Amino acid sequence: MPLSSDISIRQVSSLSEEEMEQAVEALDASFHRNFFGPELGDNRDTIRLALQAHILAGFYSGEVYIAEQNTNDSKLVVGASVWFGPGAKCFSAESDPGLWDASRWTEVQQTIPVKCSDWWKVFYVAYDAFCDGILGAGQKRANYHLQLLAVHPEHQRKGIARALLEPVEAKARESKKLCLVETRTPLNAEKVYPSYGYAIEGTPIVLPEFVEGTSTPFFLLVKGREWI
């Protein structure tokens, strides 16, 4: 689907307070206001802080792209993508401590209940081992990794998500690198990302249970095997 004429995409290295609030609102709405909800203590402020932390992490060592709706003389942030290129990595067991502080992820971890922070420690290890087991040790850091992609529900089906992917995908193609993304949403893994050219690799794992008796599959998808 071609990008709607009232939408523009740009890379940003910072956002004003108003733009950040708009970006977080777009992300929050896209994730149905439940982004890792139980694992973040089901606290609305903490969930929004965690979303902001992903954007700030992108400013620190990745790339951030936003989609804006242009209406007369005003603009509204309606979507965003956060990428980490070769040599960089977002939150994990081996993250740069400076990234945690600069992005306020340290604040997130200090805010949530101990039960939640303990879960995240287990998750980081399982998360890294999952990717290494499929791609090979160090391959996630060696390629382009999509950490976050979201479009406000009111602006979906306008070609925005695809447009937020294309700038980095073009870099990956030129440098003969893969594009990687993980998701714990079966619909995204089986329909949404495949529509953008991504394919599931390896066998999905089940994330460590946070709520006893629940299980969440975790998928790894890759794009670019044909250009490397």
XYZ file of C-alpha atoms in Angstrom:
228
model
C 0.000 0.000 0.000
C 1.482 3.415 -0.956
C 2.060 5.896 1.854
C -0.865 8.218 2.491
C -0.163 11.687 1.067
C -0.638 13.407 4.427
C 2.058 11.294 6.125
C 5.800 11.957 6.142
C 8.648 9.841 7.535
C 11.854 11.247 9.010
C 14.790 10.085 11.093
C 15.189 11.936 14.363
C 17.950 12.178 16.952
C 15.788 13.990 19.504
C 12.181 14.937 20.098
C 10.553 17.890 21.788
C 8.547 17.171 24.914
C 5.331 17.437 22.894
C 6.635 15.170 20.122
C 7.800 12.588 22.657
C 4.383 12.584 24.310
C 2.744 12.086 20.911
C 5.146 9.272 20.008
C 4.569 7.475 23.311
C 0.806 7.858 22.897
C 0.999 6.330 19.399
C 3.051 3.404 20.695
C 0.872 2.911 23.762
C -2.318 2.846 21.691
C -0.768 0.509 19.132
C 0.098 -2.002 21.867
C -3.469 -1.732 23.232
C -2.053 0.022 26.320
C -0.619 -3.272 27.552
C 3.026 -3.295 26.424
C 4.528 -6.003 28.670
C 1.747 -5.033 31.080
C 2.038 -7.699 33.823
C 5.832 -7.729 33.551
C 5.861 -3.967 34.185
C 3.555 -4.215 37.177
C 0.429 -3.267 35.196
C 1.277 0.337 35.997
C 0.196 2.811 33.325
C 2.956 5.334 34.050
C 5.630 2.634 34.049
C 4.406 1.195 30.754
C 4.604 4.612 29.122
C 8.037 5.196 30.646
C 9.179 1.862 29.204
C 8.003 2.899 25.747
C 9.823 6.200 26.087
C 12.922 4.284 27.190
C 12.961 2.385 23.897
C 12.945 5.637 21.948
C 15.700 7.119 24.137
C 17.730 3.930 23.693
C 17.430 4.429 19.948
C 18.793 7.961 20.315
C 21.705 6.612 22.376
C 22.995 3.886 20.054
C 20.419 3.141 17.365
C 18.171 4.870 14.830
C 14.713 6.312 15.407
C 12.195 7.105 12.661
C 8.846 8.778 13.177
C 5.742 9.092 11.032
C 3.965 12.432 11.150
C 0.555 13.439 9.928
C 0.728 16.856 8.318
C -2.404 18.959 8.702
C -2.201 22.584 7.565
C 0.527 24.056 9.794
C 0.530 21.324 12.443
C 2.129 17.909 12.705
C 1.198 14.901 14.806
C 3.462 11.921 15.503
C 1.415 8.819 14.654
C 4.043 6.077 14.530
C 7.661 5.203 15.165
C 10.315 2.578 14.602
C 13.455 1.974 16.668
C 16.375 0.126 15.071
C 19.814 -1.008 16.193
C 22.445 -1.477 13.526
C 25.604 -3.585 13.372
C 27.631 -3.292 16.559
C 24.722 -2.006 18.662
C 22.171 -3.740 20.824
C 19.225 -2.696 22.941
C 18.266 -4.009 26.386
C 19.818 -7.400 27.105
C 22.011 -9.237 29.587
C 25.058 -7.646 27.956
C 23.732 -4.118 27.380
C 25.958 -1.103 27.794
C 25.171 0.227 31.305
C 25.288 3.736 29.868
C 22.366 2.877 27.603
C 20.256 1.782 30.563
C 20.844 5.096 32.340
C 20.520 7.336 29.276
C 17.270 5.683 28.228
C 15.777 5.636 31.751
C 15.515 1.835 31.567
C 17.331 1.736 34.909
C 14.499 3.869 36.297
C 11.949 1.441 34.861
C 13.650 -1.506 36.543
C 13.838 0.341 39.862
C 10.155 1.276 39.684
C 8.641 -2.149 39.099
C 8.061 -4.780 41.835
C 10.946 -7.151 42.624
C 8.989 -10.039 41.097
C 8.927 -8.122 37.804
C 12.596 -7.140 37.815
C 13.534 -10.747 38.558
C 11.499 -11.850 35.538
C 13.326 -9.400 33.290
C 16.691 -10.824 34.363
C 15.551 -14.298 33.306
C 14.017 -12.916 30.128
C 17.227 -11.189 28.984
C 19.151 -14.472 29.154
C 16.430 -16.461 27.351
C 16.051 -13.672 24.767
C 19.755 -13.619 23.857
C 20.099 -17.404 23.879
C 17.095 -17.740 21.574
C 18.560 -15.469 18.891
C 22.083 -16.877 19.220
C 20.742 -20.412 18.950
C 19.089 -19.679 15.606
C 21.445 -17.170 14.016
C 24.749 -18.048 15.673
C 26.537 -16.222 18.470
C 26.983 -12.524 17.794
C 24.859 -12.468 14.639
C 22.100 -10.344 16.123
C 24.612 -7.616 16.945
C 26.200 -8.030 13.490
C 23.004 -7.173 11.611
C 20.101 -4.709 11.768
C 17.581 -5.357 14.527
C 14.111 -3.828 14.708
C 13.452 -3.235 18.390
C 10.099 -1.494 18.129
C 7.549 -0.700 15.422
C 4.137 0.785 16.088
C 1.488 2.909 14.409
C -1.470 4.482 16.164
C -4.612 2.403 15.420
C -6.353 5.435 13.908
C -3.612 5.662 11.284
C -3.022 2.042 10.415
C -3.538 0.703 6.882
C -2.030 3.845 5.366
C 1.337 2.333 4.436
C 3.018 3.836 7.497
C 4.514 0.693 9.032
C 6.131 -0.313 5.747
C 7.486 3.226 5.299
C 9.019 3.104 8.786
C 10.867 -0.085 7.788
C 12.146 0.945 4.373
C 14.996 3.375 5.238
C 16.914 0.824 7.321
C 16.034 -2.057 5.037
C 17.662 -0.086 2.213
C 20.828 0.318 4.311
C 20.806 -3.387 5.121
C 20.472 -4.333 1.471
C 23.309 -2.001 0.456
C 25.639 -3.316 3.186
C 24.498 -6.936 2.708
C 23.153 -7.294 6.237
C 20.013 -8.983 7.515
C 17.025 -7.293 9.134
C 15.787 -9.069 12.266
C 12.725 -8.699 14.446
C 11.242 -10.666 17.336
C 7.595 -10.711 18.295
C 5.443 -12.542 20.794
C 2.267 -11.929 18.816
C 1.328 -14.846 16.528
C -0.633 -12.531 14.198
C 2.447 -10.356 13.672
C 4.664 -13.404 13.146
C 2.358 -15.247 10.781
C 0.723 -12.428 8.799
C 1.896 -8.874 9.484
C 5.679 -9.164 9.181
C 5.508 -11.737 6.348
C 3.529 -9.127 4.382
C 6.653 -6.941 4.612
C 8.931 -9.736 3.409
C 10.000 -11.207 6.765
C 10.036 -14.957 7.368
C 10.051 -16.964 10.595
C 13.375 -18.667 11.286
C 13.969 -21.465 13.756
C 11.469 -22.819 16.229
C 9.565 -20.332 18.408
C 10.291 -20.585 22.126
C 7.977 -20.093 25.063
C 8.957 -17.124 27.191
C 9.520 -17.628 30.916
C 6.112 -17.557 32.613
C 5.332 -14.439 34.609
C 1.794 -15.435 35.514
C 1.709 -19.112 36.437
C -0.152 -21.212 33.913
C 0.304 -18.775 31.048
C 2.707 -19.165 28.158
C 3.733 -16.786 25.395
C 5.402 -17.906 22.161
C 8.338 -15.850 20.933
C 9.173 -15.695 17.228
C 12.261 -14.573 15.302
C 11.758 -13.260 11.768
C 14.405 -12.379 9.204
C 14.485 -10.402 5.970
C 17.349 -10.199 3.512
C 18.640 -13.708 2.983
C 18.322 -13.051 -0.740
C 20.637 -10.027 -0.753
C 23.572 -11.304 1.307
